[in-house]
C-alpha cells in the first residue's frame, strides 16, 4: 500500500482553460509517473520523474507539462485544455526494494 | 521492442466459475518484470503481483494464482471460484530491469481484459 493523492478526482472545464492536476505522495519515493487512459483503453506513460528537478517525456506524446520541485509533488499542467484532452490521468510512484509502481485514484478530466 | 498482448477483450462468467486471463509478452531483455493490476469501476489501479524473469515459480494468493512460463512468454492469471467483486478490468504489464535490479520506469501495459462476474 502507498499513500498517493490526486486532486481533483473529477474535473469538467471549458476549452482553452489552464489546468493543473495535482499528485502528491507521503512515501518519499524518488520515482513518480503520469499515465493517460482513455475510457476502456490501455494506459500510456506520458511523463516520469526520477527525482527532484528531473522530468522526462514518456512513450505517448502529450501537450501537458510537469514539474518536480519537491519530492512529494508531481503536478501536471495543461496550458490550454481541448476536448482531445478528455481522459483519465493516473499518477504512480515507485521505490524501495521492489520498485513496484503504485497508483493513485486518478483524475477524470472532461473538456467541453 | 517490448509488447504485452491480452487477447481476451471481455470475459463473462457466472459466480463460482474459475476463469483464466491470458497474457503474452515480448521482450529482448533477459531480465524483466511482469505485473498484474486490477482496475475496478472506481478507476483506481490496484497492484496484484510482481514477478521477475528469473522466478518461474507459480504463485497462489487466496483465490488468485499466476502461471509464469518463459518458454511460451506467458504470464496467465487464474481466479478460482469467481465472485461478483472480481468484476473489473485486469491489466498485465511488463518492465525492464535496471542495472541495480529494480524495475525500469516504463511499464508497458496490455490493453486489458474486462471481466464480468454475474451472480
Coordinates of N, CA and C in Angstrom, one line a residue:
Chain A
X1 N 0.9 -1.2 0.0 CA 0.0 0.0 0.0 C 0.9 1.2 0.0
X2 N 0.4 2.3 -0.7 CA 1.2 3.5 -0.7 C 0.2 4.7 -0.6
X3 N 0.6 5.7 0.0 CA -0.2 6.9 0.1 C 0.0 7.9 -1.0
X4 N -0.9 7.8 -2.0 CA -0.8 8.7 -3.2 C -2.1 9.4 -3.3
X5 N -2.0 10.7 -3.5 CA -3.2 11.5 -3.5 C -3.2 12.3 -4.9
X6 N -4.4 12.3 -5.4 CA -4.6 13.1 -6.7 C -5.8 14.0 -6.5
X7 N -5.7 15.2 -6.9 CA -6.8 16.2 -6.9 C -6.7 17.0 -8.1
X8 N -7.9 17.4 -8.6 CA -9.2 16.9 -8.2 C -9.5 15.5 -8.7
X9 N -10.5 14.8 -8.2 CA -10.8 13.5 -8.7 C -11.6 13.6 -10.0
X10 N -12.4 14.6 -10.1 CA -13.2 14.8 -11.3 C -13.1 16.3 -11.6
X11 N -13.0 16.6 -12.9 CA -12.9 18.0 -13.4 C -13.6 18.1 -14.7
X12 N -14.5 19.1 -14.8 CA -15.2 19.4 -16.1 C -14.9 20.9 -16.3
X13 N -14.2 21.2 -17.5 CA -13.9 22.5 -17.8 C -14.1 22.8 -19.2
X14 N -14.1 24.1 -19.5 CA -14.2 24.5 -20.9 C -12.9 24.6 -21.7
X15 N -13.1 24.6 -23.0 CA -11.9 24.7 -23.9 C -11.1 25.9 -23.6
X16 N -9.8 25.8 -23.6 CA -8.9 27.0 -23.5 C -8.5 27.3 -22.1
X17 N -9.1 26.6 -21.1 CA -8.7 26.9 -19.7 C -7.3 26.2 -19.4
X18 N -6.6 26.8 -18.5 CA -5.4 26.2 -18.0 C -5.7 25.4 -16.7
X19 N -5.2 24.2 -16.7 CA -5.5 23.4 -15.5 C -4.2 22.7 -15.0
X20 N -4.2 22.5 -13.7 CA -3.1 21.7 -13.1 C -3.7 20.6 -12.3
X21 N -3.3 19.4 -12.6 CA -3.7 18.2 -11.9 C -2.6 17.9 -10.8
X22 N -3.0 17.7 -9.6 CA -2.1 17.5 -8.5 C -1.9 16.0 -8.2
X23 N -0.6 15.7 -7.9 CA -0.3 14.4 -7.4 C 0.7 14.5 -6.3
X24 N 0.4 13.9 -5.2 CA 1.3 14.0 -4.1 C 1.4 12.7 -3.4
X25 N 2.6 12.5 -2.7 CA 2.8 11.2 -2.0 C 3.5 11.4 -0.7
X26 N 3.3 10.5 0.2 CA 3.9 10.6 1.5 C 5.0 9.6 1.8
X27 N 5.3 8.8 0.7 CA 6.3 7.7 0.9 C 7.7 8.2 0.8
X28 N 8.0 9.4 0.2 CA 9.3 9.8 0.0 C 10.0 9.1 -1.2
X29 N 9.2 8.5 -2.1 CA 9.9 7.8 -3.2 C 10.3 8.8 -4.2
X30 N 11.5 8.5 -4.9 CA 12.0 9.4 -5.9 C 11.3 9.3 -7.2
X31 N 10.8 8.1 -7.6 CA 10.2 8.0 -8.9 C 8.7 8.2 -8.9
X32 N 8.3 9.1 -9.8 CA 6.8 9.4 -10.0 C 6.5 9.4 -11.5
X33 N 5.2 9.0 -11.8 CA 4.8 8.8 -13.2 C 3.4 9.4 -13.4
X34 N 3.2 9.8 -14.7 CA 1.8 10.2 -15.1 C 1.5 9.3 -16.3
X35 N 0.3 8.7 -16.2 CA -0.3 7.9 -17.3 C -1.6 8.5 -17.7
X36 N -1.9 8.3 -19.0 CA -3.1 8.8 -19.6 C -3.9 7.5 -20.0
X37 N -5.2 7.5 -19.7 CA -6.0 6.3 -20.1 C -7.3 6.8 -20.6
X38 N -7.6 6.6 -21.9 CA -8.9 6.9 -22.4 C -9.9 5.8 -22.0
X39 N -11.2 6.1 -21.9 CA -12.2 5.1 -21.4 C -12.1 3.8 -22.1
X40 N -11.9 2.7 -21.3 CA -11.9 1.4 -21.8 C -10.6 1.1 -22.6
X41 N -9.6 1.9 -22.4 CA -8.4 1.7 -23.2 C -7.2 1.4 -22.3
X42 N -6.1 1.1 -23.0 CA -4.8 0.8 -22.2 C -4.2 2.1 -21.7
X43 N -3.3 1.9 -20.8 CA -2.6 3.1 -20.2 C -1.4 3.4 -21.0
X44 N -1.1 4.7 -21.1 CA 0.1 5.1 -21.7 C 0.9 6.1 -20.9
X45 N 2.2 5.9 -20.7 CA 3.0 6.8 -19.9 C 3.2 8.1 -20.7
X46 N 3.0 9.2 -20.0 CA 3.2 10.5 -20.7 C 4.3 11.3 -20.0
X47 N 4.6 11.1 -18.8 CA 5.7 11.8 -18.1 C 6.2 10.9 -17.0
X48 N 7.5 11.1 -16.6 CA 8.0 10.5 -15.4 C 9.1 11.3 -14.9
X49 N 9.4 11.0 -13.6 CA 10.5 11.8 -12.9 C 11.2 10.8 -12.0
X50 N 12.5 10.9 -12.0 CA 13.3 10.0 -11.1 C 13.9 10.8 -9.9
X51 N 13.4 12.0 -9.8 CA 13.8 12.8 -8.6 C 13.6 14.2 -8.8
X52 N 13.9 15.0 -7.8 CA 13.7 16.5 -7.9 C 14.5 17.0 -9.1
X53 N 13.9 17.9 -9.8 CA 14.4 18.6 -11.0 C 14.7 17.7 -12.1
X54 N 14.1 16.5 -12.1 CA 14.3 15.5 -13.2 C 12.9 15.2 -13.7
X55 N 12.7 15.5 -15.0 CA 11.4 15.1 -15.7 C 11.8 14.6 -17.1
X56 N 11.0 13.6 -17.5 CA 11.2 13.0 -18.9 C 9.8 12.8 -19.5
X57 N 9.8 12.9 -20.8 CA 8.6 12.5 -21.5 C 8.5 11.0 -21.7
X58 N 7.3 10.5 -21.7 CA 7.0 9.1 -21.8 C 6.8 8.7 -23.2
X59 N 6.2 7.5 -23.4 CA 6.0 6.9 -24.7 C 5.0 7.6 -25.5
X60 N 4.0 8.2 -24.9 CA 2.9 8.8 -25.6 C 3.1 10.3 -25.6
X61 N 3.1 10.9 -26.8 CA 3.3 12.4 -26.8 C 2.1 13.1 -26.2
X62 N 2.4 14.1 -25.4 CA 1.4 14.8 -24.7 C 1.7 16.3 -24.7
X63 N 0.6 17.1 -24.8 CA 0.8 18.6 -24.7 C 0.9 19.1 -23.3
X64 N 0.8 18.2 -22.3 CA 0.9 18.6 -21.0 C 2.4 18.8 -20.6
X65 N 2.6 19.5 -19.5 CA 4.0 19.6 -18.9 C 3.9 19.2 -17.4
X66 N 5.1 18.9 -16.9 CA 5.2 18.5 -15.5 C 6.4 19.2 -14.8
X67 N 6.4 19.2 -13.5 CA 7.5 19.8 -12.8 C 7.7 18.9 -11.5
X68 N 8.9 19.0 -11.0 CA 9.2 18.2 -9.8 C 10.2 19.0 -9.0
X69 N 9.6 19.9 -8.3 CA 10.4 20.8 -7.4 C 10.6 20.2 -6.0
X70 N 9.6 19.4 -5.6 CA 9.7 18.8 -4.3 C 9.5 17.3 -4.5
X71 N 10.1 16.5 -3.7 CA 9.9 15.0 -3.8 C 8.5 14.6 -3.8
X72 N 7.7 15.3 -2.9 CA 6.3 14.9 -2.6 C 5.3 15.2 -3.7
X73 N 5.7 16.2 -4.6 CA 4.7 16.7 -5.5 C 5.1 16.5 -7.0
X74 N 4.2 16.1 -7.8 CA 4.5 16.0 -9.3 C 3.3 16.5 -10.1
X75 N 3.1 17.8 -10.1 CA 1.9 18.3 -10.8 C 2.0 18.2 -12.3
X76 N 0.9 18.1 -12.9 CA 0.8 18.0 -14.4 C -0.1 19.2 -14.9
X77 N 0.4 20.0 -15.8 CA -0.3 21.2 -16.3 C -0.7 21.1 -17.8
X78 N -1.9 21.5 -18.1 CA -2.3 21.8 -19.4 C -2.5 23.3 -19.6
X79 N -1.8 23.9 -20.5 CA -1.9 25.4 -20.6 C -3.2 25.8 -21.2
X80 N -3.7 25.0 -22.2 CA -4.9 25.3 -22.9 C -5.6 24.0 -23.2
X81 N -6.6 23.7 -22.3 CA -7.3 22.4 -22.5 C -8.1 22.4 -23.7
X82 N -8.2 21.2 -24.3 CA -9.0 20.9 -25.5 C -9.8 19.7 -25.3
X83 N -10.9 19.5 -26.0 CA -11.7 18.2 -25.9 C -10.9 17.0 -26.1
X84 N -9.8 17.0 -26.9 CA -9.0 15.8 -27.1 C -8.2 15.5 -25.8
X85 N -8.2 16.3 -24.8 CA -7.5 16.0 -23.6 C -8.4 15.3 -22.6
X86 N -9.7 15.1 -23.0 CA -10.6 14.4 -22.1 C -10.1 12.9 -21.9
X87 N -9.9 12.6 -20.7 CA -9.3 11.3 -20.4 C -9.2 11.1 -18.9
X88 N -8.7 9.9 -18.5 CA -8.4 9.8 -17.1 C -6.8 9.9 -16.9
X89 N -6.4 10.6 -15.9 CA -5.0 10.7 -15.7 C -4.6 10.1 -14.4
X90 N -3.7 9.1 -14.4 CA -3.3 8.3 -13.3 C -1.9 8.6 -12.9
X91 N -1.6 8.9 -11.6 CA -0.3 9.2 -11.1 C 0.2 7.9 -10.4
X92 N 1.5 7.6 -10.5 CA 2.0 6.5 -9.8 C 3.4 6.8 -9.2
X93 N 3.7 6.0 -8.2 CA 5.1 6.2 -7.6 C 5.7 4.8 -7.5
X94 N 7.0 4.8 -7.4 CA 7.7 3.6 -7.1 C 9.0 3.9 -6.4
X95 N 9.5 2.8 -5.7 CA 10.7 3.0 -4.9 C 10.9 1.8 -4.0
X96 N 11.9 1.9 -3.2 CA 12.1 0.8 -2.2 C 12.7 -0.4 -2.9
X97 N 12.7 -1.5 -2.3 CA 13.4 -2.7 -2.7 C 12.8 -3.3 -4.1
X98 N 11.5 -3.3 -4.2 CA 10.9 -3.9 -5.3 C 10.7 -3.0 -6.5
X99 N 10.6 -1.7 -6.2 CA 10.4 -0.7 -7.3 C 9.0 -0.8 -8.0
X100 N 8.1 -1.5 -7.3 CA 6.8 -1.7 -7.9 C 6.0 -0.3 -8.0
X101 N 5.3 -0.1 -9.1 CA 4.6 1.1 -9.2 C 3.2 1.0 -8.6
X102 N 2.9 1.9 -7.7 CA 1.6 2.0 -7.1 C 0.9 3.3 -7.6
X103 N -0.4 3.1 -7.8 CA -1.2 4.2 -8.5 C -2.1 4.9 -7.5
X104 N -2.3 6.2 -7.8 CA -3.3 7.0 -7.1 C -4.7 6.7 -7.7
X105 N -5.7 7.4 -7.1 CA -7.1 7.2 -7.5 C -7.4 7.7 -8.9
X106 N -6.6 8.6 -9.4 CA -6.9 9.1 -10.8 C -7.7 10.4 -10.8
X107 N -7.6 11.1 -11.9 CA -8.4 12.3 -12.1 C -9.1 12.1 -13.5
X108 N -10.4 12.2 -13.4 CA -11.2 12.1 -14.7 C -11.4 13.5 -15.2
X109 N -10.8 13.8 -16.3 CA -10.9 15.2 -16.9 C -11.8 15.1 -18.1
X110 N -12.8 16.1 -18.1 CA -13.6 16.3 -19.3 C -13.5 17.7 -19.7
X111 N -13.2 17.9 -21.0 CA -13.0 19.2 -21.5 C -14.1 19.4 -22.6
X112 N -15.0 20.4 -22.3 CA -16.1 20.6 -23.2 C -15.8 21.6 -24.3
Chain B
X1 N 11.5 -4.6 -29.5 CA 10.5 -3.8 -28.8 C 9.7 -4.6 -27.8
X2 N 9.3 -4.0 -26.7 CA 8.5 -4.7 -25.7 C 7.0 -4.6 -26.1
X3 N 6.3 -5.6 -25.8 CA 4.9 -5.6 -26.1 C 4.2 -6.6 -25.2
X4 N 3.0 -6.3 -24.8 CA 2.1 -7.1 -24.0 C 0.8 -7.3 -24.7
X5 N 0.4 -8.6 -24.9 CA -0.8 -8.9 -25.5 C -1.8 -9.6 -24.6
X6 N -3.0 -9.0 -24.5 CA -4.1 -9.6 -23.7 C -5.2 -9.9 -24.8
X7 N -5.2 -11.1 -25.3 CA -6.1 -11.3 -26.4 C -7.6 -11.3 -26.1
X8 N -7.9 -11.6 -24.8 CA -9.3 -11.6 -24.4 C -9.7 -10.2 -24.1
X9 N -10.6 -9.6 -24.8 CA -11.0 -8.2 -24.6 C -12.0 -8.2 -23.4
X10 N -13.0 -9.2 -23.5 CA -14.0 -9.3 -22.4 C -14.3 -10.7 -22.1
X11 N -14.5 -11.0 -20.9 CA -14.9 -12.3 -20.4 C -16.1 -12.2 -19.5
X12 N -17.1 -13.1 -19.6 CA -18.2 -13.1 -18.7 C -18.4 -14.5 -18.2
X13 N -18.4 -14.5 -16.9 CA -18.6 -15.8 -16.2 C -19.7 -15.7 -15.1
X14 N -20.2 -16.8 -14.7 CA -21.1 -16.9 -13.6 C -20.4 -17.1 -12.3
X15 N -20.9 -16.5 -11.3 CA -20.2 -16.6 -9.9 C -19.9 -18.1 -9.6
X16 N -18.7 -18.3 -9.0 CA -18.1 -19.5 -8.6 C -17.4 -20.3 -9.7
X17 N -17.5 -19.8 -10.9 CA -16.7 -20.4 -12.0 C -15.3 -20.0 -11.9
X18 N -14.4 -20.8 -12.4 CA -13.0 -20.5 -12.5 C -12.8 -19.7 -13.8
X19 N -11.8 -18.8 -13.8 CA -11.6 -18.0 -15.1 C -10.1 -17.8 -15.2
X20 N -9.6 -17.9 -16.4 CA -8.1 -17.6 -16.6 C -8.0 -16.5 -17.6
X21 N -7.2 -15.5 -17.2 CA -6.9 -14.3 -18.1 C -5.5 -14.5 -18.7
X22 N -5.4 -14.4 -20.0 CA -4.2 -14.7 -20.6 C -3.4 -13.4 -20.8
X23 N -2.0 -13.6 -20.8 CA -1.1 -12.5 -21.0 C 0.1 -13.1 -21.7
X24 N 0.4 -12.6 -22.9 CA 1.6 -13.0 -23.6 C 2.5 -11.7 -23.8
X25 N 3.8 -11.9 -23.6 CA 4.6 -10.7 -23.7 C 5.8 -10.9 -24.6
X26 N 6.4 -9.8 -25.1 CA 7.6 -9.9 -26.0 C 8.6 -8.9 -25.4
X27 N 9.8 -9.4 -25.3 CA 10.9 -8.6 -24.9 C 12.2 -9.2 -25.3
X28 N 13.2 -8.4 -25.6 CA 14.6 -8.9 -25.9 C 15.4 -8.9 -24.7
X29 N 15.0 -8.4 -23.6 CA 15.8 -8.4 -22.3 C 15.7 -9.7 -21.7
X30 N 16.8 -10.1 -21.0 CA 16.9 -11.3 -20.3 C 16.4 -11.2 -18.9
X31 N 16.4 -9.9 -18.4 CA 15.9 -9.6 -17.1 C 14.8 -8.6 -17.2
X32 N 13.7 -9.0 -16.7 CA 12.5 -8.1 -16.8 C 11.5 -8.5 -15.7
X33 N 10.5 -7.6 -15.6 CA 9.5 -7.8 -14.6 C 8.1 -7.9 -15.2
X34 N 7.2 -8.7 -14.6 CA 5.8 -8.8 -15.1 C 4.9 -8.5 -14.0
X35 N 3.8 -7.8 -14.3 CA 2.9 -7.4 -13.3 C 1.4 -7.7 -13.7
X36 N 0.6 -7.8 -12.7 CA -0.9 -7.7 -13.0 C -1.5 -6.7 -12.1
X37 N -2.4 -5.9 -12.7 CA -3.1 -4.9 -11.9 C -4.6 -5.1 -12.2
X38 N -5.4 -4.7 -11.2 CA -6.8 -4.7 -11.3 C -7.4 -3.3 -11.3
X39 N -8.3 -3.0 -12.2 CA -8.9 -1.7 -12.2 C -10.5 -1.9 -12.1
X40 N -11.0 -1.7 -10.8 CA -12.4 -1.8 -10.6 C -13.1 -0.6 -11.2
X41 N -14.4 -0.5 -11.3 CA -15.1 0.6 -11.9 C -14.8 1.9 -11.3
X42 N -14.3 2.0 -10.1 CA -13.9 3.3 -9.5 C -12.7 3.9 -10.2
X43 N -12.0 3.1 -11.0 CA -10.9 3.7 -11.8 C -9.5 3.5 -11.3
X44 N -9.3 3.2 -10.0 CA -8.0 3.1 -9.4 C -7.3 1.8 -9.9
X45 N -6.1 1.9 -10.1 CA -5.3 0.7 -10.5 C -4.7 0.0 -9.2
X46 N -5.1 -1.2 -9.0 CA -4.7 -1.9 -7.8 C -3.6 -3.0 -8.1
X47 N -2.5 -2.9 -7.5 CA -1.4 -3.8 -7.8 C -1.8 -5.2 -7.2
X48 N -1.5 -6.2 -8.0 CA -1.8 -7.6 -7.6 C -0.6 -8.4 -7.4
X49 N 0.4 -8.4 -8.4 CA 1.5 -9.2 -8.3 C 2.7 -8.7 -9.1
X50 N 3.9 -8.9 -8.7 CA 5.1 -8.6 -9.5 C 5.9 -9.9 -9.6
X51 N 6.4 -10.2 -10.7 CA 7.2 -11.4 -10.9 C 8.5 -11.1 -11.7
X52 N 9.7 -11.5 -11.3 CA 10.8 -11.2 -12.1 C 11.1 -12.4 -13.0
X53 N 11.9 -12.2 -14.0 CA 12.1 -13.2 -15.1 C 12.8 -14.4 -14.6
X54 N 13.5 -14.3 -13.5 CA 14.3 -15.5 -13.0 C 13.5 -16.4 -12.1
X55 N 12.3 -15.9 -11.8 CA 11.5 -16.7 -10.8 C 10.2 -17.3 -11.6
X56 N 10.3 -18.5 -12.0 CA 9.2 -19.1 -12.7 C 8.3 -19.9 -11.8
X57 N 8.5 -19.8 -10.6 CA 7.5 -20.5 -9.7 C 6.1 -19.9 -9.8
X58 N 5.2 -20.8 -9.8 CA 3.8 -20.3 -9.8 C 3.5 -19.7 -8.4
X59 N 2.5 -18.8 -8.4 CA 2.2 -18.2 -7.1 C 0.7 -18.3 -6.9
X60 N 0.3 -18.5 -5.6 CA -1.1 -18.6 -5.3 C -1.3 -17.6 -4.1
X61 N -2.3 -16.9 -4.2 CA -2.7 -16.0 -3.1 C -4.2 -16.0 -3.0
X62 N -4.7 -16.8 -2.0 CA -6.1 -17.0 -1.9 C -6.8 -17.6 -3.1
X63 N -7.7 -16.9 -3.7 CA -8.4 -17.4 -4.9 C -7.6 -17.1 -6.2
X64 N -6.5 -16.3 -6.0 CA -5.8 -15.9 -7.2 C -4.5 -16.8 -7.4
X65 N -4.2 -17.1 -8.6 CA -3.0 -17.8 -8.9 C -2.4 -17.3 -10.2
X66 N -1.1 -17.5 -10.3 CA -0.4 -17.0 -11.5 C 0.5 -18.1 -12.1
X67 N 0.5 -18.2 -13.4 CA 1.3 -19.2 -14.0 C 2.3 -18.5 -15.0
X68 N 3.5 -18.5 -14.7 CA 4.6 -17.9 -15.5 C 5.3 -18.9 -16.2
X69 N 5.4 -18.8 -17.6 CA 6.1 -19.8 -18.4 C 7.0 -19.0 -19.4
X70 N 8.2 -19.0 -19.1 CA 9.2 -18.3 -20.0 C 9.2 -18.9 -21.4
X71 N 9.0 -20.2 -21.5 CA 9.1 -21.0 -22.8 C 8.0 -20.5 -23.7
X72 N 6.9 -20.0 -23.2 CA 5.8 -19.6 -24.1 C 5.6 -18.1 -23.9
X73 N 6.5 -17.4 -23.1 CA 6.3 -16.0 -22.9 C 4.9 -15.6 -22.4
X74 N 4.5 -16.4 -21.4 CA 3.1 -16.1 -20.9 C 3.1 -16.0 -19.4
X75 N 2.2 -15.2 -18.9 CA 2.0 -14.9 -17.5 C 0.5 -14.9 -17.2
X76 N -0.1 -16.0 -17.1 CA -1.5 -16.1 -17.0 C -2.0 -16.0 -15.6
X77 N -3.2 -15.5 -15.5 CA -3.8 -15.2 -14.1 C -5.1 -16.0 -14.0
X78 N -5.3 -16.8 -13.0 CA -6.5 -17.5 -12.8 C -7.2 -17.1 -11.5
X79 N -8.5 -16.9 -11.6 CA -9.3 -16.7 -10.4 C -10.2 -17.9 -10.2
X80 N -10.0 -18.5 -9.0 CA -10.8 -19.7 -8.7 C -12.1 -19.2 -7.9
X81 N -13.2 -19.9 -8.3 CA -14.4 -19.6 -7.6 C -14.7 -18.1 -7.6
X82 N -14.9 -17.6 -8.8 CA -15.0 -16.1 -9.0 C -16.2 -15.6 -8.2
X83 N -16.1 -14.3 -7.9 CA -17.1 -13.6 -7.1 C -17.5 -12.3 -7.9
X84 N -18.6 -11.8 -7.6 CA -19.1 -10.5 -8.2 C -18.0 -9.4 -8.0
X85 N -17.4 -9.4 -6.9 CA -16.4 -8.3 -6.6 C -15.2 -8.4 -7.4
X86 N -15.0 -9.5 -8.1 CA -13.9 -9.7 -9.0 C -14.1 -9.0 -10.4
X87 N -15.3 -8.5 -10.6 CA -15.6 -7.8 -11.8 C -14.7 -6.5 -11.9
X88 N -14.0 -6.5 -13.0 CA -13.0 -5.3 -13.1 C -12.3 -5.5 -14.5
X89 N -11.5 -4.5 -14.8 CA -10.6 -4.7 -15.9 C -9.2 -5.1 -15.4
X90 N -8.6 -6.1 -15.9 CA -7.3 -6.6 -15.4 C -6.3 -6.3 -16.5
X91 N -5.2 -5.7 -16.0 CA -4.1 -5.4 -16.9 C -2.8 -6.2 -16.6
X92 N -2.2 -6.7 -17.6 CA -0.9 -7.3 -17.5 C 0.1 -6.2 -18.0
X93 N 1.3 -6.2 -17.3 CA 2.3 -5.2 -17.7 C 3.7 -5.7 -17.6
X94 N 4.6 -5.1 -18.3 CA 6.0 -5.6 -18.4 C 6.9 -4.4 -18.2
X95 N 8.0 -4.6 -17.5 CA 9.0 -3.5 -17.5 C 10.4 -4.1 -17.5
X96 N 11.4 -3.3 -18.0 CA 12.8 -3.8 -18.0 C 13.3 -3.7 -16.6
X97 N 14.5 -4.3 -16.4 CA 15.2 -4.2 -15.1 C 16.3 -3.2 -15.2
X98 N 16.6 -2.5 -14.2 CA 17.7 -1.6 -14.2 C 18.9 -2.3 -13.8
X99 N 20.1 -1.7 -13.9 CA 21.3 -2.3 -13.5 C 21.4 -2.7 -12.0
X100 N 20.6 -2.0 -11.2 CA 20.7 -2.3 -9.8 C 19.6 -3.3 -9.4
X101 N 18.8 -3.8 -10.4 CA 17.9 -4.8 -10.1 C 16.4 -4.4 -9.9
X102 N 16.2 -3.1 -9.8 CA 14.8 -2.6 -9.7 C 14.2 -2.6 -11.1
X103 N 12.9 -2.3 -11.2 CA 12.3 -2.3 -12.5 C 12.4 -0.9 -13.1
X104 N 12.6 -0.9 -14.4 CA 12.7 0.3 -15.1 C 11.4 1.1 -15.1
X105 N 11.5 2.4 -15.3 CA 10.4 3.3 -15.2 C 9.2 2.9 -16.1
X106 N 9.5 2.6 -17.3 CA 8.3 2.4 -18.2 C 7.6 1.1 -18.1
X107 N 6.4 1.1 -17.6 CA 5.5 0.0 -17.6 C 4.8 -0.1 -19.0
X108 N 5.0 -1.2 -19.6 CA 4.3 -1.4 -20.9 C 3.0 -2.3 -20.6
X109 N 1.9 -1.7 -20.8 CA 0.6 -2.3 -20.4 C 0.0 -3.0 -21.6
X110 N -0.7 -4.1 -21.4 CA -1.6 -4.7 -22.3 C -2.9 -3.9 -22.4
X111 N -3.8 -4.2 -23.3 CA -5.0 -3.5 -23.4 C -6.0 -3.8 -22.4
X112 N -5.8 -4.8 -21.6 CA -6.7 -5.1 -20.5 C -7.8 -6.1 -20.9
X113 N -8.2 -6.9 -20.0 CA -9.3 -7.8 -20.1 C -10.4 -7.4 -19.1
X114 N -11.6 -7.2 -19.7 CA -12.7 -6.8 -18.8 C -13.4 -8.1 -18.4
X115 N -13.4 -8.3 -17.1 CA -14.1 -9.5 -16.5 C -15.4 -9.1 -15.8
X116 N -16.4 -9.8 -16.3 CA -17.7 -9.6 -15.6 C -18.2 -10.9 -15.0
X117 N -18.4 -10.8 -13.7 CA -18.9 -12.0 -12.9 C -20.3 -11.7 -12.5
X118 N -21.2 -12.6 -13.1 CA -22.6 -12.4 -12.8 C -23.1 -13.3 -11.7
X119 N -24.0 -12.8 -10.9 CA -24.4 -13.6 -9.7 C -25.3 -14.8 -10.2

